[in-house]
PDB file of C-alpha atoms in Angstrom:
ATOM      1  CA  MET J 280       2.868 -31.973   2.346  1.00 91.00           C
ATOM      2  CA  ARG J 281       5.630 -30.970   4.743  1.00 94.00           C
ATOM      3  CA  PRO J 282       8.413 -28.460   4.098  1.00 96.00           C
ATOM      4  CA  LEU J 283      12.019 -29.623   4.054  1.00 97.00           C
ATOM      5  CA  GLY J 284      14.856 -27.737   5.710  1.00 96.00           C
ATOM      6  CA  ILE J 285      15.660 -26.017   2.414  1.00 97.00           C
ATOM      7  CA  GLU J 286      13.164 -23.231   1.799  1.00 95.00           C
ATOM      8  CA  GLY J 287      11.121 -23.865  -1.330  1.00 94.00           C
ATOM      9  CA  ALA J 288      11.166 -27.679  -1.116  1.00 97.00           C
ATOM     10  CA  TRP J 289       8.377 -29.931   0.150  1.00 97.00           C
ATOM     11  CA  VAL J 290       7.799 -33.678   0.402  1.00 97.00           C
ATOM     12  CA  ASP J 291       4.346 -35.218   0.104  1.00 96.00           C
ATOM     13  CA  THR J 292       3.458 -38.713   1.332  1.00 95.00           C
ATOM     14  CA  PRO J 293       0.033 -39.533  -0.115  1.00 94.00           C
ATOM     15  CA  ARG J 294      -2.540 -41.857   1.382  1.00 93.00           C
ATOM     16  CA  VAL J 295      -2.506 -45.156  -0.524  1.00 95.00           C
ATOM     17  CA  PHE J 296      -5.696 -47.217  -0.829  1.00 95.00           C
ATOM     18  CA  THR J 297      -5.127 -50.961  -1.196  1.00 94.00           C
ATOM     19  CA  ASP J 298      -7.527 -53.831  -1.876  1.00 95.00           C
ATOM     20  CA  GLY J 299      -7.580 -57.135  -3.717  1.00 97.00           C
ATOM     21  CA  ARG J 300      -7.415 -55.397  -7.090  1.00 96.00           C
ATOM     22  CA  GLY J 301      -4.275 -53.406  -6.355  1.00 94.00           C
ATOM     23  CA  ARG J 302      -3.562 -49.860  -5.165  1.00 92.00           C
ATOM     24  CA  PHE J 303      -4.715 -46.305  -5.779  1.00 95.00           C
ATOM     25  CA  HIS J 304      -3.402 -42.918  -4.670  1.00 94.00           C
ATOM     26  CA  GLU J 305      -3.556 -39.276  -5.717  1.00 94.00           C
ATOM     27  CA  TRP J 306       0.003 -38.212  -6.523  1.00 94.00           C
ATOM     28  CA  PHE J 307      -0.840 -34.587  -7.224  1.00 95.00           C
ATOM     29  CA  LYS J 308      -3.819 -32.526  -6.132  1.00 92.00           C
ATOM     30  CA  GLY J 309      -3.927 -28.809  -6.902  1.00 92.00           C
ATOM     31  CA  GLU J 310      -5.964 -27.899  -3.822  1.00 91.00           C
ATOM     32  CA  THR J 311      -3.561 -29.659  -1.459  1.00 90.00           C
ATOM     33  CA  PHE J 312      -0.539 -28.204  -3.225  1.00 92.00           C
ATOM     34  CA  HIS J 313      -1.912 -24.661  -3.087  1.00 90.00           C
ATOM     35  CA  GLY J 314      -2.943 -25.046   0.539  1.00 91.00           C
ATOM     36  CA  SER J 315       0.577 -26.122   1.533  1.00 91.00           C
ATOM     37  CA  THR J 316       2.745 -23.864  -0.625  1.00 89.00           C
ATOM     38  CA  GLY J 317       0.405 -20.944  -1.240  1.00 87.00           C
ATOM     39  CA  GLN J 318       1.223 -21.213  -4.930  1.00 85.00           C
ATOM     40  CA  GLY J 319      -0.448 -22.428  -8.062  1.00 84.00           C
ATOM     41  CA  PHE J 320       1.256 -24.948 -10.333  1.00 89.00           C
ATOM     42  CA  GLY J 321       0.780 -24.485 -14.053  1.00 88.00           C
ATOM     43  CA  LEU J 322       1.728 -27.654 -15.924  1.00 94.00           C
ATOM     44  CA  ALA J 323       3.895 -26.895 -18.967  1.00 96.00           C
ATOM     45  CA  GLN J 324       5.621 -30.236 -19.468  1.00 97.00           C
ATOM     46  CA  ALA J 325       5.588 -33.784 -18.040  1.00 98.00           C
ATOM     47  CA  ASN J 326       8.725 -35.944 -18.200  1.00 98.00           C
ATOM     48  CA  CYS J 327       9.395 -39.643 -17.667  1.00 98.00           C
ATOM     49  CA  SER J 328      12.811 -41.277 -17.307  1.00 97.00           C
ATOM     50  CA  ARG J 329      13.773 -44.919 -16.789  1.00 98.00           C
ATOM     51  CA  SER J 330      17.197 -45.724 -15.390  1.00 98.00           C
ATOM     52  CA  VAL J 331      19.376 -48.730 -14.682  1.00 98.00           C
ATOM     53  CA  ARG J 332      20.696 -49.227 -11.155  1.00 98.00           C
ATOM     54  CA  GLY J 333      23.416 -46.722 -10.333  1.00 98.00           C
ATOM     55  CA  THR J 334      22.378 -44.106 -12.894  1.00 98.00           C
ATOM     56  CA  LEU J 335      22.989 -40.624 -11.492  1.00 98.00           C
ATOM     57  CA  ARG J 336      21.191 -37.699 -13.137  1.00 98.00           C
ATOM     58  CA  GLY J 337      21.790 -34.052 -12.233  1.00 97.00           C
ATOM     59  CA  ILE J 338      22.366 -31.701 -10.581  1.00 98.00           C
ATOM     60  CA  HIS J 339      20.081 -29.786 -12.956  1.00 98.00           C
ATOM     61  CA  TYR J 340      18.490 -26.348 -12.706  1.00 98.00           C
ATOM     62  CA  ALA J 341      17.167 -23.541 -14.911  1.00 97.00           C
ATOM     63  CA  ALA J 342      17.892 -19.822 -14.925  1.00 96.00           C
ATOM     64  CA  VAL J 343      15.486 -17.667 -12.885  1.00 96.00           C
ATOM     65  CA  PRO J 344      13.212 -16.098 -13.953  1.00 93.00           C
ATOM     66  CA  PRO J 345      11.276 -18.097 -14.877  1.00 94.00           C
ATOM     67  CA  GLY J 346      13.237 -21.138 -13.719  1.00 95.00           C
ATOM     68  CA  GLN J 347      11.538 -24.511 -13.653  1.00 96.00           C
ATOM     69  CA  ALA J 348       9.683 -25.891 -10.643  1.00 97.00           C
ATOM     70  CA  LYS J 349       9.368 -29.694 -10.495  1.00 98.00           C
ATOM     71  CA  TYR J 350       6.988 -32.111  -8.812  1.00 98.00           C
ATOM     72  CA  VAL J 351       8.700 -35.511  -8.814  1.00 98.00           C
ATOM     73  CA  THR J 352       7.696 -39.091  -7.982  1.00 98.00           C
ATOM     74  CA  CYS J 353       8.946 -42.616  -8.696  1.00 98.00           C
ATOM     75  CA  VAL J 354       6.304 -44.920 -10.190  1.00 97.00           C
ATOM     76  CA  SER J 355       8.486 -48.033 -10.464  1.00 98.00           C
ATOM     77  CA  GLY J 356      11.583 -49.071  -8.541  1.00 98.00           C
ATOM     78  CA  ALA J 357      13.341 -46.652  -6.200  1.00 98.00           C
ATOM     79  CA  VAL J 358      15.589 -43.592  -6.374  1.00 98.00           C
ATOM     80  CA  LEU J 359      17.454 -41.384  -3.942  1.00 98.00           C
ATOM     81  CA  ASP J 360      16.169 -37.938  -4.877  1.00 98.00           C
ATOM     82  CA  VAL J 361      18.206 -34.917  -3.833  1.00 98.00           C
ATOM     83  CA  VAL J 362      17.429 -31.212  -3.659  1.00 98.00           C
ATOM     84  CA  VAL J 363      20.386 -28.823  -3.506  1.00 98.00           C
ATOM     85  CA  ASP J 364      20.265 -25.161  -2.521  1.00 98.00           C
ATOM     86  CA  ILE J 365      22.351 -23.454  -5.204  1.00 98.00           C
ATOM     87  CA  ARG J 366      20.855 -19.967  -4.677  1.00 98.00           C
ATOM     88  CA  THR J 367      23.608 -17.486  -3.876  1.00 98.00           C
ATOM     89  CA  GLY J 368      22.769 -15.504  -0.767  1.00 98.00           C
ATOM     90  CA  SER J 369      20.453 -18.186   0.606  1.00 98.00           C
ATOM     91  CA  PRO J 370      20.783 -19.012   4.325  1.00 96.00           C
ATOM     92  CA  SER J 371      21.137 -22.671   3.323  1.00 97.00           C
ATOM     93  CA  PHE J 372      23.349 -22.149   0.252  1.00 98.00           C
ATOM     94  CA  GLY J 373      25.393 -25.238  -0.546  1.00 98.00           C
ATOM     95  CA  THR J 374      23.298 -27.624   1.545  1.00 98.00           C
ATOM     96  CA  TRP J 375      21.291 -30.599   0.302  1.00 98.00           C
ATOM     97  CA  GLU J 376      18.538 -32.943   1.445  1.00 98.00           C
ATOM     98  CA  ALA J 377      17.800 -36.457   0.210  1.00 98.00           C
ATOM     99  CA  VAL J 378      14.437 -38.240   0.063  1.00 98.00           C
ATOM    100  CA  ARG J 379      13.876 -41.840  -1.025  1.00 98.00           C
ATOM    101  CA  LEU J 380      11.152 -42.016  -3.658  1.00 98.00           C
ATOM    102  CA  ASP J 381       9.787 -45.450  -4.508  1.00 98.00           C
ATOM    103  CA  ASP J 382       6.761 -47.416  -5.683  1.00 97.00           C
ATOM    104  CA  THR J 383       5.814 -48.423  -2.131  1.00 95.00           C
ATOM    105  CA  THR J 384       5.404 -45.137  -0.239  1.00 96.00           C
ATOM    106  CA  HIS J 385       4.713 -43.115  -3.427  1.00 96.00           C
ATOM    107  CA  ARG J 386       6.298 -40.022  -1.875  1.00 97.00           C
ATOM    108  CA  CYS J 387       6.563 -36.927  -4.054  1.00 98.00           C
ATOM    109  CA  LEU J 388       9.138 -34.153  -3.921  1.00 98.00           C
ATOM    110  CA  TYR J 389       8.433 -30.561  -4.931  1.00 97.00           C
ATOM    111  CA  LEU J 390      11.281 -28.204  -5.795  1.00 97.00           C
ATOM    112  CA  SER J 391      10.528 -24.557  -6.449  1.00 96.00           C
ATOM    113  CA  GLU J 392      12.351 -22.398  -8.978  1.00 96.00           C
ATOM    114  CA  GLY J 393      16.093 -21.988  -8.462  1.00 97.00           C
ATOM    115  CA  LEU J 394      16.776 -25.230  -6.600  1.00 98.00           C
ATOM    116  CA  GLY J 395      19.063 -27.933  -7.985  1.00 98.00           C
ATOM    117  CA  HIS J 396      17.736 -31.455  -8.579  1.00 98.00           C
ATOM    118  CA  ALA J 397      19.463 -34.822  -8.893  1.00 98.00           C
ATOM    119  CA  PHE J 398      18.646 -38.479  -8.311  1.00 98.00           C
ATOM    120  CA  MET J 399      20.296 -41.895  -8.340  1.00 98.00           C
ATOM    121  CA  ALA J 400      18.476 -45.084  -9.364  1.00 98.00           C
ATOM    122  CA  LEU J 401      18.614 -47.679  -6.586  1.00 98.00           C
ATOM    123  CA  GLU J 402      17.080 -50.457  -8.691  1.00 98.00           C
ATOM    124  CA  ASN J 403      17.051 -51.445 -12.349  1.00 98.00           C
ATOM    125  CA  ASN J 404      14.286 -49.891 -14.439  1.00 97.00           C
ATOM    126  CA  SER J 405      13.563 -47.238 -11.833  1.00 98.00           C
ATOM    127  CA  THR J 406      11.040 -44.914 -13.477  1.00 98.00           C
ATOM    128  CA  VAL J 407      10.709 -41.286 -12.432  1.00 98.00           C
ATOM    129  CA  VAL J 408       7.973 -38.973 -13.652  1.00 98.00           C
ATOM    130  CA  TYR J 409       7.864 -35.262 -12.964  1.00 96.00           C
ATOM    131  CA  LEU J 410       5.676 -32.321 -13.705  1.00 98.00           C
ATOM    132  CA  CYS J 411       7.380 -29.100 -14.794  1.00 98.00           C
ATOM    133  CA  SER J 412       6.130 -25.533 -14.493  1.00 96.00           C
ATOM    134  CA  GLN J 413       8.080 -24.451 -17.590  1.00 96.00           C
ATOM    135  CA  PRO J 414       9.060 -26.307 -20.784  1.00 96.00           C
ATOM    136  CA  TYR J 415      12.614 -27.434 -21.389  1.00 94.00           C
ATOM    137  CA  ALA J 416      14.711 -24.584 -22.800  1.00 95.00           C
ATOM    138  CA  PRO J 417      18.325 -25.605 -23.540  1.00 94.00           C
ATOM    139  CA  ARG J 418      19.700 -22.063 -23.360  1.00 94.00           C
ATOM    140  CA  ARG J 419      18.378 -21.651 -19.810  1.00 95.00           C
ATOM    141  CA  GLU J 420      19.448 -25.084 -18.516  1.00 97.00           C
ATOM    142  CA  TYR J 421      22.537 -25.568 -16.348  1.00 98.00           C
ATOM    143  CA  GLY J 422      24.163 -28.227 -14.229  1.00 98.00           C
ATOM    144  CA  ILE J 423      26.409 -28.821 -11.220  1.00 98.00           C
ATOM    145  CA  ASN J 424      28.587 -31.912 -10.886  1.00 98.00           C
ATOM    146  CA  PRO J 425      26.715 -34.290  -8.545  1.00 98.00           C
ATOM    147  CA  LEU J 426      30.040 -35.693  -7.300  1.00 98.00           C
ATOM    148  CA  ASP J 427      31.365 -32.277  -6.248  1.00 98.00           C
ATOM    149  CA  PRO J 428      33.365 -33.156  -3.103  1.00 98.00           C
ATOM    150  CA  ALA J 429      32.608 -29.759  -1.555  1.00 97.00           C
ATOM    151  CA  LEU J 430      28.886 -30.540  -1.651  1.00 98.00           C
ATOM    152  CA  GLY J 431      29.529 -33.999  -0.256  1.00 98.00           C
ATOM    153  CA  ILE J 432      26.211 -35.567  -1.245  1.00 98.00           C
ATOM    154  CA  ALA J 433      25.989 -38.996   0.403  1.00 98.00           C
ATOM    155  CA  TRP J 434      25.222 -41.169  -2.610  1.00 98.00           C
ATOM    156  CA  PRO J 435      24.947 -44.910  -1.835  1.00 98.00           C
ATOM    157  CA  GLU J 436      28.444 -46.319  -1.363  1.00 96.00           C
ATOM    158  CA  ASP J 437      27.521 -49.706  -2.827  1.00 97.00           C
ATOM    159  CA  LEU J 438      26.721 -48.227  -6.243  1.00 98.00           C
ATOM    160  CA  VAL J 439      29.085 -47.057  -8.964  1.00 97.00           C
ATOM    161  CA  PRO J 440      27.659 -43.774 -10.332  1.00 98.00           C
ATOM    162  CA  LEU J 441      26.743 -43.881 -14.021  1.00 98.00           C
ATOM    163  CA  LEU J 442      26.697 -40.321 -15.390  1.00 98.00           C
ATOM    164  CA  SER J 443      26.156 -38.770 -18.792  1.00 98.00           C
ATOM    165  CA  ASP J 444      29.172 -36.999 -20.280  1.00 98.00           C
ATOM    166  CA  LYS J 445      27.404 -33.685 -19.778  1.00 97.00           C
ATOM    167  CA  ASP J 446      26.792 -34.256 -16.069  1.00 98.00           C
ATOM    168  CA  ALA J 447      30.307 -35.619 -15.509  1.00 98.00           C
ATOM    169  CA  MET J 448      31.800 -32.482 -17.085  1.00 98.00           C
ATOM    170  CA  ALA J 449      29.533 -30.042 -15.233  1.00 98.00           C
ATOM    171  CA  PRO J 450      31.279 -27.455 -13.038  1.00 98.00           C
ATOM    172  CA  THR J 451      31.474 -27.664  -9.257  1.00 98.00           C
ATOM    173  CA  LEU J 452      29.283 -25.359  -7.205  1.00 98.00           C
ATOM    174  CA  VAL J 453      32.205 -23.006  -6.570  1.00 98.00           C
ATOM    175  CA  GLU J 454      33.113 -22.924 -10.268  1.00 98.00           C
ATOM    176  CA  ALA J 455      29.511 -22.215 -11.278  1.00 98.00           C
ATOM    177  CA  GLU J 456      29.309 -19.400  -8.735  1.00 98.00           C
ATOM    178  CA  ARG J 457      32.577 -17.937  -9.976  1.00 98.00           C
ATOM    179  CA  GLN J 458      31.239 -18.008 -13.552  1.00 97.00           C
ATOM    180  CA  GLY J 459      28.026 -16.239 -12.531  1.00 97.00           C
ATOM    181  CA  LEU J 460      25.834 -19.194 -13.514  1.00 97.00           C
ATOM    182  CA  LEU J 461      23.874 -19.593 -10.279  1.00 98.00           C
ATOM    183  CA  PRO J 462      20.499 -18.029  -9.489  1.00 97.00           C
ATOM    184  CA  SER J 463      20.357 -15.628  -6.570  1.00 98.00           C
ATOM    185  CA  TYR J 464      18.196 -16.139  -3.521  1.00 97.00           C
ATOM    186  CA  GLY J 465      16.725 -12.660  -3.939  1.00 96.00           C
ATOM    187  CA  GLU J 466      15.630 -13.281  -7.536  1.00 95.00           C
ATOM    188  CA  CYS J 467      14.150 -16.677  -6.671  1.00 95.00           C
ATOM    189  CA  ASP J 468      12.351 -15.356  -3.595  1.00 91.00           C
ATOM    190  CA  ALA J 469      10.882 -12.420  -5.519  1.00 92.00           C
ATOM    191  CA  TYR J 470       9.692 -14.670  -8.315  1.00 90.00           C
ATOM    192  CA  ARG J 471       8.229 -17.220  -5.882  1.00 85.00           C
ATOM    193  CA  ARG J 472       6.423 -14.448  -3.978  1.00 83.00           C
ATOM    194  CA  SER J 473       4.875 -13.278  -7.242  1.00 84.00           C
ATOM    195  CA  LEU J 474       3.219 -16.711  -7.477  1.00 78.00           C
ATOM    196  CA  VAL J 475       1.991 -16.941  -3.887  1.00 73.00           C
ATOM    197  CA  THR J 476      -1.502 -15.632  -4.585  1.00 54.00           C
ATOM    198  CA  ALA J 477      -1.926 -17.556  -7.821  1.00 47.00           C
ATOM    199  CA  PRO J 478      -5.188 -19.543  -7.688  1.00 49.00           C
ATOM    200  CA  VAL J 479      -5.237 -23.273  -8.313  1.00 47.00           C
ATOM    201  CA  GLY J 480      -4.831 -24.073 -12.008  1.00 48.00           C
ATOM    202  CA  GLN J 481      -3.396 -20.692 -13.021  1.00 50.00           C
ATOM    203  CA  PRO J 482      -0.239 -20.971 -15.143  1.00 49.00           C
ATOM    204  CA  ARG J 483       2.999 -19.869 -13.474  1.00 49.00           C
ATOM    205  CA  GLY J 484       5.343 -17.272 -14.929  1.00 46.00           C
TER     206      GLY J 484
END
């Protein structure tokens, strides 16, 4: 695992074993995760989504604490996966990083609590699975418009974004900040630090 430029986000490129029968790789290993992040990851929910080419999901996040950390990979097809720093007071507030996740490299992306997450399907039937540290809780879930021009996320120009009504109507980053909907860097950092010494397998939060 290697850290991205946004604090609290990592990308993992696993070793893939290939022979005449097919392929095998470990897409999550608690010991490796803990060794890289210093945190435990308690699995509360596992999600799977399949999308047609051009589908754009996000930017989603949950209120902190406890937030919702995610460990994401693409098991079929390909997606452009994006992490957005929406934590007010963060040195990298308003910035984003994109990682291609696909069924060839089997890269995984980890986003800690308080970071925004979005992805666009680059192929039909692109299937994304992700582990979540907390269960889905509608009253704590929020969104930012992924086409916010101020964020300027470089989505593929050859694709027409297909959004849900909810995502299309989500506020811009500035609007969400004005409404007091964004997590603060201090709250997220304090919560993440409380998990640093958690042993492998211990639930988070």
